[in-house]
Short mmCIF file of C-alpha atoms in Angstrom, two decimals:
data_model
loop_
_atom_site.label_atom_id
_atom_site.label_comp_id
_atom_site.label_asym_id
_atom_site.label_seq_id
_atom_site.Cartn_x
_atom_site.Cartn_y
_atom_site.Cartn_z
CA UNK E 1 0.00 0.00 0.00
CA UNK E 2 1.31 3.43 -0.90
CA UNK E 3 0.81 6.45 1.30
CA UNK E 4 0.27 9.86 -0.21
CA UNK E 5 2.84 12.57 0.51
CA UNK E 6 0.48 14.42 2.87
CA UNK E 7 -0.13 11.50 5.22
CA UNK E 8 2.28 10.86 8.09
CA UNK E 9 3.43 7.37 8.97
CA UNK E 10 0.72 5.55 10.96
CA UNK E 11 2.82 5.53 14.12
CA UNK E 12 2.82 9.33 14.12
CA UNK E 13 -0.93 9.69 14.22
CA UNK E 14 -1.81 6.61 16.25
CA UNK E 15 -3.48 7.75 19.45
CA UNK E 16 -3.47 6.16 22.87
CA UNK E 17 -6.68 4.54 24.03
CA UNK E 18 -9.03 7.33 25.13
CA UNK E 19 -10.29 7.64 28.68
CA UNK E 20 -14.01 7.34 29.23
CA UNK E 21 -15.55 8.68 32.42
CA UNK E 22 -18.89 7.03 33.18
CA UNK E 23 -20.84 9.02 35.77
CA UNK E 24 -23.85 7.15 37.11
CA UNK E 25 -26.62 8.14 39.47
CA UNK E 26 -27.28 4.93 41.43
CA UNK E 27 -30.54 6.40 42.74
CA UNK E 28 -32.08 6.81 39.27
CA UNK E 29 -34.98 4.41 38.79
CA UNK E 30 -33.57 2.74 35.68
CA UNK E 31 -30.00 2.33 36.90
CA UNK E 32 -29.10 -1.11 38.23
CA UNK E 33 -25.77 -2.77 39.00
CA UNK E 34 -26.25 -5.14 36.07
CA UNK E 35 -27.15 -2.40 33.60
CA UNK E 36 -24.24 -0.27 34.82
CA UNK E 37 -21.85 -3.19 34.22
CA UNK E 38 -23.32 -3.71 30.75
CA UNK E 39 -22.95 -0.03 29.84
CA UNK E 40 -19.35 0.01 31.10
CA UNK E 41 -18.60 -3.13 29.07
CA UNK E 42 -19.88 -1.52 25.86
CA UNK E 43 -17.99 1.71 26.55
CA UNK E 44 -14.79 -0.25 27.19
CA UNK E 45 -14.67 -0.90 23.44
CA UNK E 46 -13.76 2.79 23.11
CA UNK E 47 -11.08 2.86 25.80
CA UNK E 48 -10.36 2.59 29.49
CA UNK E 49 -13.52 3.25 31.49
CA UNK E 50 -13.60 4.77 34.95
CA UNK E 51 -17.03 4.37 36.55
CA UNK E 52 -17.99 6.80 39.29
CA UNK E 53 -21.30 6.99 41.12
CA UNK E 54 -22.83 10.20 42.39
CA UNK E 55 -23.41 10.52 46.11
CA UNK E 56 -25.30 13.78 46.41
CA UNK E 57 -26.84 16.64 44.44
CA UNK E 58 -24.18 18.48 42.42
CA UNK E 59 -21.70 15.60 42.63
CA UNK E 60 -21.86 14.84 38.88
CA UNK E 61 -20.66 18.40 38.22
CA UNK E 62 -17.60 17.79 40.38
CA UNK E 63 -16.89 14.42 38.81
CA UNK E 64 -17.18 15.70 35.23
CA UNK E 65 -14.76 18.54 36.04
CA UNK E 66 -12.01 15.92 36.41
CA UNK E 67 -12.02 15.75 32.63
CA UNK E 68 -11.64 12.82 30.25
CA UNK E 69 -11.63 12.24 26.53
CA UNK E 70 -15.30 11.26 26.83
CA UNK E 71 -17.78 11.79 29.64
CA UNK E 72 -20.93 9.67 29.73
CA UNK E 73 -23.74 10.50 32.16
CA UNK E 74 -25.99 7.57 33.07
CA UNK E 75 -29.18 8.30 34.96
CA UNK E 76 -31.94 10.84 34.64
CA UNK E 77 -32.03 14.42 33.38
CA UNK E 78 -30.43 15.71 36.57
CA UNK E 79 -27.17 13.78 36.23
CA UNK E 80 -26.91 14.70 32.55
CA UNK E 81 -27.43 18.41 33.32
CA UNK E 82 -24.93 18.33 36.18
CA UNK E 83 -22.30 16.52 34.10
CA UNK E 84 -22.69 19.04 31.26
CA UNK E 85 -22.24 21.89 33.71
CA UNK E 86 -19.05 20.30 35.02
CA UNK E 87 -17.29 19.86 31.70
CA UNK E 88 -14.21 22.05 31.33
CA UNK E 89 -14.71 25.22 29.31
CA UNK E 90 -14.17 24.79 25.58
CA UNK E 91 -15.25 21.15 25.47
#
């Protein structure tokens, strides 16, 4: 296979496995341990997954502020809204 002159060697643009931050509200009615494991398993196809559970109101905002290549909020509208508000500026 021939590479065009504008394309770098594959090793130069190969990226490390992205980090995925899964923020879950364990108190949400549709969140269960089994479903949380299943979601984490699917997300692990995209990279290393760190699963964190919220403990109080506003906690998802704090957790999302840690930053990651991808942040996934799992729960109801509240956890999604909090996680969005916690994303670093410019994301």
